[in-house]
Coordinates of C-alpha atoms in Angstrom, one line a residue:
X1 CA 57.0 -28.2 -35.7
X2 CA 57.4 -32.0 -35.2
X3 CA 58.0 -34.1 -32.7
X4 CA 60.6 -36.8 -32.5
X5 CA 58.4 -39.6 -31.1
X6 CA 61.3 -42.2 -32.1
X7 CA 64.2 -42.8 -34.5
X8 CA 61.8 -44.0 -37.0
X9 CA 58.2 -41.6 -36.6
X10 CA 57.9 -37.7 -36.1
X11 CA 54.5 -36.2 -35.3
X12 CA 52.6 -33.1 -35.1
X13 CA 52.1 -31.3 -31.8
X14 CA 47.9 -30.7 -31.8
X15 CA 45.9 -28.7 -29.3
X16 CA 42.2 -29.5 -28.0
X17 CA 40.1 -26.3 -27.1
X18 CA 40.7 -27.1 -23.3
X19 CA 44.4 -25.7 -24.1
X20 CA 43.8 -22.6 -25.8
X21 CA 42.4 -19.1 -25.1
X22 CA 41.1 -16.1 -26.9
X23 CA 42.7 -13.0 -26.8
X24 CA 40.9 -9.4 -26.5
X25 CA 41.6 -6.8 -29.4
X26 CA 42.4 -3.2 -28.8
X27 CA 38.5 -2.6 -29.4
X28 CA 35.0 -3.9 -27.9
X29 CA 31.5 -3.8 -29.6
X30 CA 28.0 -4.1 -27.8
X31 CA 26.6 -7.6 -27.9
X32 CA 23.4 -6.1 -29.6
X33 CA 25.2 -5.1 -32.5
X34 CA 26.7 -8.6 -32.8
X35 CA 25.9 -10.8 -35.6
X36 CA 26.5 -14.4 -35.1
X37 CA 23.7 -15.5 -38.0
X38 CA 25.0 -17.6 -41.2
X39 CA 24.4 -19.4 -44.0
X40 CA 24.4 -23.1 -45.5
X41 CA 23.9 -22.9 -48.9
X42 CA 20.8 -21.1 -50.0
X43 CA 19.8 -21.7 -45.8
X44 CA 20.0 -18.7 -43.6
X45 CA 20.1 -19.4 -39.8
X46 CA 20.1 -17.3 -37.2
X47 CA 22.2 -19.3 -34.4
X48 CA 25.4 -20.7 -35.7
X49 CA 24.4 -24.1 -33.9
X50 CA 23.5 -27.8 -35.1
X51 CA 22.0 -30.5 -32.9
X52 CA 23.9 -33.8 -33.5
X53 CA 21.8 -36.5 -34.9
X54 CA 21.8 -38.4 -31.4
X55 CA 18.7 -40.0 -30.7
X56 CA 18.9 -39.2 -26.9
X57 CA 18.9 -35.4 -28.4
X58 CA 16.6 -35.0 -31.5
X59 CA 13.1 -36.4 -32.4
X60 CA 10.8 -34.6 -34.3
X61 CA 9.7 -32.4 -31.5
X62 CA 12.9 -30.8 -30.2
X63 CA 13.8 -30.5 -33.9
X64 CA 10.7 -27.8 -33.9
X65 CA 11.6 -26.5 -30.8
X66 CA 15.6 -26.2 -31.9
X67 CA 14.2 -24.6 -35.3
X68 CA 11.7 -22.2 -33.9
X69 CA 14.7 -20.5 -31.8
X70 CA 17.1 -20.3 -35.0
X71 CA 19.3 -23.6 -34.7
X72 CA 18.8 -26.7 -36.9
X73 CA 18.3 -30.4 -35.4
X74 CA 19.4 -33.4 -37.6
X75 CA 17.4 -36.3 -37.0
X76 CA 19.0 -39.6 -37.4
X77 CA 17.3 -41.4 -40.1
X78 CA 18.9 -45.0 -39.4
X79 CA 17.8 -44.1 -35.4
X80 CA 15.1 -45.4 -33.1
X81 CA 12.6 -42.8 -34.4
X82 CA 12.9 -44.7 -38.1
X83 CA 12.7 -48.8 -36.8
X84 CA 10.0 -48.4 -34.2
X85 CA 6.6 -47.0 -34.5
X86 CA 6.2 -45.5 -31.3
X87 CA 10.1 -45.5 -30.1
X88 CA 9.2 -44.0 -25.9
X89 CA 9.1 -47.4 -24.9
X90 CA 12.5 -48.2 -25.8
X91 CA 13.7 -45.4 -24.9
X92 CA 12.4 -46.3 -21.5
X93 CA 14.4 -49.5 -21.8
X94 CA 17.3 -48.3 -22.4
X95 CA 17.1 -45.6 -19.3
X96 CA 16.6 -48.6 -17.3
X97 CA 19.4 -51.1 -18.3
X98 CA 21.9 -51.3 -15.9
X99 CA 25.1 -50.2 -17.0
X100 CA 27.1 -53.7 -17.7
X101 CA 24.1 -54.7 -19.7
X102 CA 23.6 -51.2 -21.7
X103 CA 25.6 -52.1 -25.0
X104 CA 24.5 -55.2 -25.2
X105 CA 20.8 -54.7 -25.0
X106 CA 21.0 -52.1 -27.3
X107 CA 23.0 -53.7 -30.5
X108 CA 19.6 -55.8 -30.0
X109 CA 17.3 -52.8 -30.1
X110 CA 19.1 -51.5 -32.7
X111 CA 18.4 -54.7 -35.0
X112 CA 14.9 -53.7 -36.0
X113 CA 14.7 -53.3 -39.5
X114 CA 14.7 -49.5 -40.7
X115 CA 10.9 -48.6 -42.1
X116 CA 10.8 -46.2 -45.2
X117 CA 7.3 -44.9 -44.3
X118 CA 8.7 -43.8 -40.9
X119 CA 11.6 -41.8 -42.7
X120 CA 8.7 -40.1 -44.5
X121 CA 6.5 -39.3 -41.4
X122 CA 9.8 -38.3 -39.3
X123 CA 10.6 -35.6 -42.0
X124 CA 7.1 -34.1 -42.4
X125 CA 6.7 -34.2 -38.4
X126 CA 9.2 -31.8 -38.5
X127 CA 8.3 -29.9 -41.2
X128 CA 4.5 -29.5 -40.3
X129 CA 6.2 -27.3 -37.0
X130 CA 7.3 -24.9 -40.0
X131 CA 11.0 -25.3 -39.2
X132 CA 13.6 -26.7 -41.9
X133 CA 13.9 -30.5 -41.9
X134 CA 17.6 -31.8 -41.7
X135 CA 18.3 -35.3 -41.2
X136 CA 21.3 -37.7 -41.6
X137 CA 22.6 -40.9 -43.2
X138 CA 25.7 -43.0 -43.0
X139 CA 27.4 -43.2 -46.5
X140 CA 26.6 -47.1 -46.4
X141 CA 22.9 -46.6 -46.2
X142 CA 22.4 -43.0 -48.0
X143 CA 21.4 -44.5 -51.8
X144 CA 18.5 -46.8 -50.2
X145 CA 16.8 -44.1 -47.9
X146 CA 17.3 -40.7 -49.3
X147 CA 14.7 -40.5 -51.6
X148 CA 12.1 -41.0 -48.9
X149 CA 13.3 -38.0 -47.1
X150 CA 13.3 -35.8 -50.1
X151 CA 9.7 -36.9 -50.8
X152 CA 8.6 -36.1 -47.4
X153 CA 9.8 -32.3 -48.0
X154 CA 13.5 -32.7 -46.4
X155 CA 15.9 -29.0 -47.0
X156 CA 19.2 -30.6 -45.4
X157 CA 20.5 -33.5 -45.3
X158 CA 23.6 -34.8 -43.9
X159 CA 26.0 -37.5 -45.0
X160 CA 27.8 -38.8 -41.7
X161 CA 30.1 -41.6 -40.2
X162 CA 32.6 -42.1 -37.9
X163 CA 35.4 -41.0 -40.6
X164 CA 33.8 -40.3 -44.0
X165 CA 36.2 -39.9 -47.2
X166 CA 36.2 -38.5 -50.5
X167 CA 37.9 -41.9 -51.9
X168 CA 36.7 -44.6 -50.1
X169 CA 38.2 -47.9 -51.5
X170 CA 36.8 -51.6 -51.4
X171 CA 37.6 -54.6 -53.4
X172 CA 33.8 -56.1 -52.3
X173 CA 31.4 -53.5 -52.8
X174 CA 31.0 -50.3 -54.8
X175 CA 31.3 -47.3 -52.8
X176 CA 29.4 -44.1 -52.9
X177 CA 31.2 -41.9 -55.2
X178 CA 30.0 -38.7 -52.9
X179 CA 31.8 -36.8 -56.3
X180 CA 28.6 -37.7 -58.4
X181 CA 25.7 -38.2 -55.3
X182 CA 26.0 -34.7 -53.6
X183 CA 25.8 -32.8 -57.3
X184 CA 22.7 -35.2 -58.3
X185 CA 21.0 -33.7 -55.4
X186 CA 18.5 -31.1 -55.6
X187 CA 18.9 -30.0 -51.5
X188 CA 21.5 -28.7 -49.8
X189 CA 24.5 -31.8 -48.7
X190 CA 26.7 -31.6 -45.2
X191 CA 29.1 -34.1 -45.2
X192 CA 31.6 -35.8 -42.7
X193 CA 33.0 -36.5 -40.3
X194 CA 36.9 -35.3 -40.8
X195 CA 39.7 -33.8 -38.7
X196 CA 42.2 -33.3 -41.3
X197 CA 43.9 -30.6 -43.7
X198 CA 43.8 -33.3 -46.8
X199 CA 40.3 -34.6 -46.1
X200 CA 38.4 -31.8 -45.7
X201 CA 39.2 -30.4 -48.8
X202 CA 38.2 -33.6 -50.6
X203 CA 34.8 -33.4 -49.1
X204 CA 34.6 -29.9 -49.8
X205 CA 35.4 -30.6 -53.4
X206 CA 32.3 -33.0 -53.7
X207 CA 30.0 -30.1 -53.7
X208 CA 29.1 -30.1 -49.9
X209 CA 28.1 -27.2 -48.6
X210 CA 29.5 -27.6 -45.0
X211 CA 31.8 -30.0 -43.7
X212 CA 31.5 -31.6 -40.3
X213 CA 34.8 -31.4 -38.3
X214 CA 36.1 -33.7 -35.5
X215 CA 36.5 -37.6 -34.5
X216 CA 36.8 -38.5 -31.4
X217 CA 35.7 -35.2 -29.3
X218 CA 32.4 -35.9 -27.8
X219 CA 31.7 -37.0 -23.9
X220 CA 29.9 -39.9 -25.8
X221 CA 32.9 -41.0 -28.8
X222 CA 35.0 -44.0 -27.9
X223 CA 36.6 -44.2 -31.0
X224 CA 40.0 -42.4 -29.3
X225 CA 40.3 -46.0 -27.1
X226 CA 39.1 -48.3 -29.4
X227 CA 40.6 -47.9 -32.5
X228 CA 42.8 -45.2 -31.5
X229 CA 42.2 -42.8 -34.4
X230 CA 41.6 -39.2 -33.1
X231 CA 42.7 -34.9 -33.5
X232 CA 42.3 -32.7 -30.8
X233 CA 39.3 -30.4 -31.9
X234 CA 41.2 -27.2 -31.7
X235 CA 43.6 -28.3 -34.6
X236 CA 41.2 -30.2 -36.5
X237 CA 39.1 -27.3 -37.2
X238 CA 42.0 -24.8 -37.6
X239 CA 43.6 -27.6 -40.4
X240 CA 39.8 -28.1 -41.9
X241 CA 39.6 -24.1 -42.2
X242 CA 43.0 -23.8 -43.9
X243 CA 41.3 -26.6 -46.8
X244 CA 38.4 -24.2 -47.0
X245 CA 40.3 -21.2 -47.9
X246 CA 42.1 -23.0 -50.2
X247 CA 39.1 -24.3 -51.9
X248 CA 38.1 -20.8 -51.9
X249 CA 40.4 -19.3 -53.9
X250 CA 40.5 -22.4 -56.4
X251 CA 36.7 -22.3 -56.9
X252 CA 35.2 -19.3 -55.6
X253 CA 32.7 -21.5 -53.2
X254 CA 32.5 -21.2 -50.0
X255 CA 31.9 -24.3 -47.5
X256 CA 31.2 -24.1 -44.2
X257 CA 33.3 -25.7 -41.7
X258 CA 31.2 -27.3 -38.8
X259 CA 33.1 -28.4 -35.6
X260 CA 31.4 -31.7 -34.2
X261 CA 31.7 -32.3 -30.9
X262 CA 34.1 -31.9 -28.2
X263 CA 32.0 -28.4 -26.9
X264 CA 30.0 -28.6 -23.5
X265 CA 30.0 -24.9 -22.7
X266 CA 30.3 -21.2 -24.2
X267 CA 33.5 -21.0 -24.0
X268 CA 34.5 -23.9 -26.5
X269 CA 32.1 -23.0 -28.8
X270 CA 33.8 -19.7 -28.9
X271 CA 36.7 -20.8 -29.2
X272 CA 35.8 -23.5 -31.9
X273 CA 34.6 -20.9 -34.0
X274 CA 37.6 -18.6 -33.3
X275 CA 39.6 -21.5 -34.8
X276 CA 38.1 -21.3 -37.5
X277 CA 34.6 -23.1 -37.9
X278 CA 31.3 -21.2 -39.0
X279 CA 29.1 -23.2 -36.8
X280 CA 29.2 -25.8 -33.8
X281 CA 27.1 -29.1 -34.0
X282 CA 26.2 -30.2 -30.3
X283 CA 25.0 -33.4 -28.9
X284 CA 25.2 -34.4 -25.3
X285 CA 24.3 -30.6 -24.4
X286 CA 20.6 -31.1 -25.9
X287 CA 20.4 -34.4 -24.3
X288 CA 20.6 -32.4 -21.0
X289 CA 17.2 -30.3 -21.8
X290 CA 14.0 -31.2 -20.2
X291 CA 12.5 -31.8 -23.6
X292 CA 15.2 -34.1 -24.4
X293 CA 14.0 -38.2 -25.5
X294 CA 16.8 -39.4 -24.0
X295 CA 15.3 -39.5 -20.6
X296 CA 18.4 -38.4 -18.8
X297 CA 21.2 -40.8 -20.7
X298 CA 23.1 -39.9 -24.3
X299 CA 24.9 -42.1 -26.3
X300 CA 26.1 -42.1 -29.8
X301 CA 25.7 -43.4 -33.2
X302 CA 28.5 -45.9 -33.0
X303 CA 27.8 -47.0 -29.8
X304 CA 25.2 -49.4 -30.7
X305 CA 27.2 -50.9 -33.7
X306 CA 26.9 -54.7 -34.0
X307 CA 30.5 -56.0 -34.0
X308 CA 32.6 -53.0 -32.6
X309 CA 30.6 -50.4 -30.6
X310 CA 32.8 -47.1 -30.5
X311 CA 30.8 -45.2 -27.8
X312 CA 29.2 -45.4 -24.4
X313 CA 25.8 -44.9 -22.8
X314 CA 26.2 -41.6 -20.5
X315 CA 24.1 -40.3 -17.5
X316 CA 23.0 -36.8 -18.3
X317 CA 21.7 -34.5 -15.6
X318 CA 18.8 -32.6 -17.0
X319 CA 20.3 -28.8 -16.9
X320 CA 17.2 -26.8 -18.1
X321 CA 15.4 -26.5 -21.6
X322 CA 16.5 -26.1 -24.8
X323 CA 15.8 -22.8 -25.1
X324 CA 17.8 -21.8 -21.7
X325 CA 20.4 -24.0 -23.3
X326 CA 20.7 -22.2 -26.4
X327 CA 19.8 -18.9 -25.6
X328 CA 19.3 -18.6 -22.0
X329 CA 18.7 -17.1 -20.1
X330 CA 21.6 -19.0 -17.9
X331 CA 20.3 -19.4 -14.4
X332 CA 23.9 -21.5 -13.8
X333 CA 27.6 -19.7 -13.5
X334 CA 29.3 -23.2 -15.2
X335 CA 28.5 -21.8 -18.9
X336 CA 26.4 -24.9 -19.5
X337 CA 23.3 -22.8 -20.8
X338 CA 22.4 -19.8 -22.8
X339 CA 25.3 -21.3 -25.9
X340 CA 24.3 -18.6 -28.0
X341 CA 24.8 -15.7 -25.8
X342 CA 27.7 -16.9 -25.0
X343 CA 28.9 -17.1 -28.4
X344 CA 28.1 -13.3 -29.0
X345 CA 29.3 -11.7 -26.0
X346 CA 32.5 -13.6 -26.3
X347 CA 32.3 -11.7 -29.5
X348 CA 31.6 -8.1 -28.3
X349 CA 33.9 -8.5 -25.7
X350 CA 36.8 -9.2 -28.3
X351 CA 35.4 -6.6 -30.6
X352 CA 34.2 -8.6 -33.7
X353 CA 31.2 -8.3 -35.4
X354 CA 30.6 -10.8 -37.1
X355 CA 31.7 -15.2 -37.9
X356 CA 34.4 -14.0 -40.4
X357 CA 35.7 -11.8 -38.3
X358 CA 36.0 -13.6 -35.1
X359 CA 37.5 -16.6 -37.2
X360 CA 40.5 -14.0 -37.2
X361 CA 41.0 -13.4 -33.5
X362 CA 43.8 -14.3 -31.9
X363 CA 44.3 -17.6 -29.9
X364 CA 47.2 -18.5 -28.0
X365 CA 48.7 -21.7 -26.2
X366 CA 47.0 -21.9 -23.1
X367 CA 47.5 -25.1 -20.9
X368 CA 46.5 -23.6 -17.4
X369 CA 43.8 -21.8 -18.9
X370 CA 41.3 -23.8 -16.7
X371 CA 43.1 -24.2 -13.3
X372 CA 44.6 -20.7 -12.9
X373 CA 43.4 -18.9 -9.6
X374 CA 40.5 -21.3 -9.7
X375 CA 42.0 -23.2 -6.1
X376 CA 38.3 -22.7 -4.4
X377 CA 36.6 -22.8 -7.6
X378 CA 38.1 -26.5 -8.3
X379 CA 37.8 -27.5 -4.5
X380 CA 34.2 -26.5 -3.8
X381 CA 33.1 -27.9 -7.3
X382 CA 31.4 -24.6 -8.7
X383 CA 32.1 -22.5 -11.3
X384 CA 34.9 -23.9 -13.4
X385 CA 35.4 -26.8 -11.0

């Protein structure tokens, strides 16, 4: 139902995950008998779960780690892994910047020239661990570096920006006409991201095989305050999985709906998925793991831009490793670690078996969701506070 926000504009009422719940059916299942494995395209994975293509997250060696435990990593391609030859220096650099100097210092970092024979040894760094190789572009930059990637053995890759469209228009350049670039393809294409009915099922119609869900979400994203574009998560991936099942029944294909960001413990990414998204893509979470590069900051792929950064440098504090991240075990009460598990005994205790079937659970309207009976909780600052 709309809103009257004046005489002139109505508007949507929208819901983040923070202010909704998920209800219990009339039956239970063991979490052993719980199946919370999918698929992205001729890809099977075992852990609904993507690492975001942070470089304070992935580098070629937590992309093995992430791979070996059933997730997929995406490796940023236009990151510091692909300008500098050994990047842990500047990573050091940018630990150490204080925090009124932090953007600045790293739009400069940032300016070294992207090297195609890096691309190519990033990819096969991953792929010599004998995991999948995933890695992203943005849609400005995807044309002049794919084909390194593809050489070098990549399975996945991933076409992301702030906001990415189906029908980009510009009266100085020729955009990417994803329509034709995805289908010319011979691996597997993500695409996004989105966080609308209309635009997901554009992208979807490009021959992607998942679509990534959500601007504005993250702990990192500023793009909420500085251009002030934005959906709360929980209807941006409800809307993208109503396009899906509408491209379903036109075409008969199936593409996955992936909700980006927004997610820091078990509980949203249960109740992303019981919105309606196949898998979660996570990004500050992994750069809380020991093995992280970030050494104990995250920041985003925007925040670095040269004219108008649209995120921030955050200090992360180091929770435990990716593994007790993603599968546990937790050895924490805050649902910060063991993702995964949480995920499938969210599951079992609602009674579904499987993705599909959870996407059908029921949600309601919860605004107090967080704060009810949670007075010592909230004033001690455990648990939930």
């Amino acid at each position: 139902m709309d809103i009257e926000i004046g005489r002139g504009k109505t508007a949507r009422r929208a819901y983040s995950l923070d202010e909704i719940a998920i209800v219990p059916s009339r039956r239970t299942r063991d979490a052993e008998d719980v199946d919370i494995s999918w698929s992205l395209g001729n890809l099977h994975l075992d852990l609904p779960c993507m690492a975001s293509a942070l470089d304070a997250s992935v580098d070629p060696k937590t992309a093995g780690i992430i791979g070996n435990l059933g997730g997929l990593a995406v490796l940023n391609l236009e990151g510091l892994q692909t300008r500098y030859e050994d990047p842990d220096s500047i990573f050091e650099e940018i630990a150490s910047l204080p925090q009124e100097k932090a953007t600045r210092v790293m739009q400069e970092l940032y300016q070294e020239p992207i090297k195609e024979e890096l691309i190519f040894r990033r990819v096969q760094e991953i792929k010599d661990q004998g995991v999948l190789a995933c890695a992203s572009l943005t849609p400005q930059r995807v044309e002049k570096y794919h084909r390194s990637a593809l050489e070098a053995g990549l399975d996945l890759l991933v076409i992301q920006g702030t906001v990415v469209s189906a029908e980009h228009v510009s009266t100085t350049t020729t955009p990417l006409n994803l329509m034709e670039f995805i289908p010319s393809l011979n691996v597997p294409v993500v695409v996004g991201g989105c966080a609308s009915y209309s635009t997901a099922l554009h992208l979807m119609r490009t021959g992607a095989v998942g679509v990534l869900v959500g601007v504005g979400p993250g702990r990192i994203c500023t793009t909420r305050g500085v251009i002030g574009v934005g959906v709360p998560q929980a209807t941006a991936v409800a809307d993208a999985a109503a396009a899906r099942m509408r491209h379903y029944f036109e075409t008969g294909d199936y593409v996955n709906v992936i909700a980006d960001g927004g997610m820091s413990t078990g509980g949203d990414v249960s109740k992303a998925v019981a919105v309606g998204a196949d898998a979660v893509m996570l990004g500050s979470a992994f750069a809380k793991a020991e093995e992280a590069p970030g050494k104990g900051y995250s920041w985003g792929m925007a925040t670095f831009h040269p004219t108008l950064p649209r995120g921030t440098r955050i200090k992360t504090t180091t929770t435990g490793s990716i593994e007790e991240i993603l599968t546990g075990p937790a050895r924490e009460n805050d649902g910060s670690l063991n993702l995964m598990g949480a995920l499938q005994m969210s599951m079992a205790t609602t009674g579904y078996q499987n993705i599909k079937e959870f996407q059908k659970a029921e949600v309601m309207y919860a605004p107090g969701l967080q704060t009810e009976g949670k007075v010592e909780q909230r004033s001690q600052g455990v648990g939930m506070g």
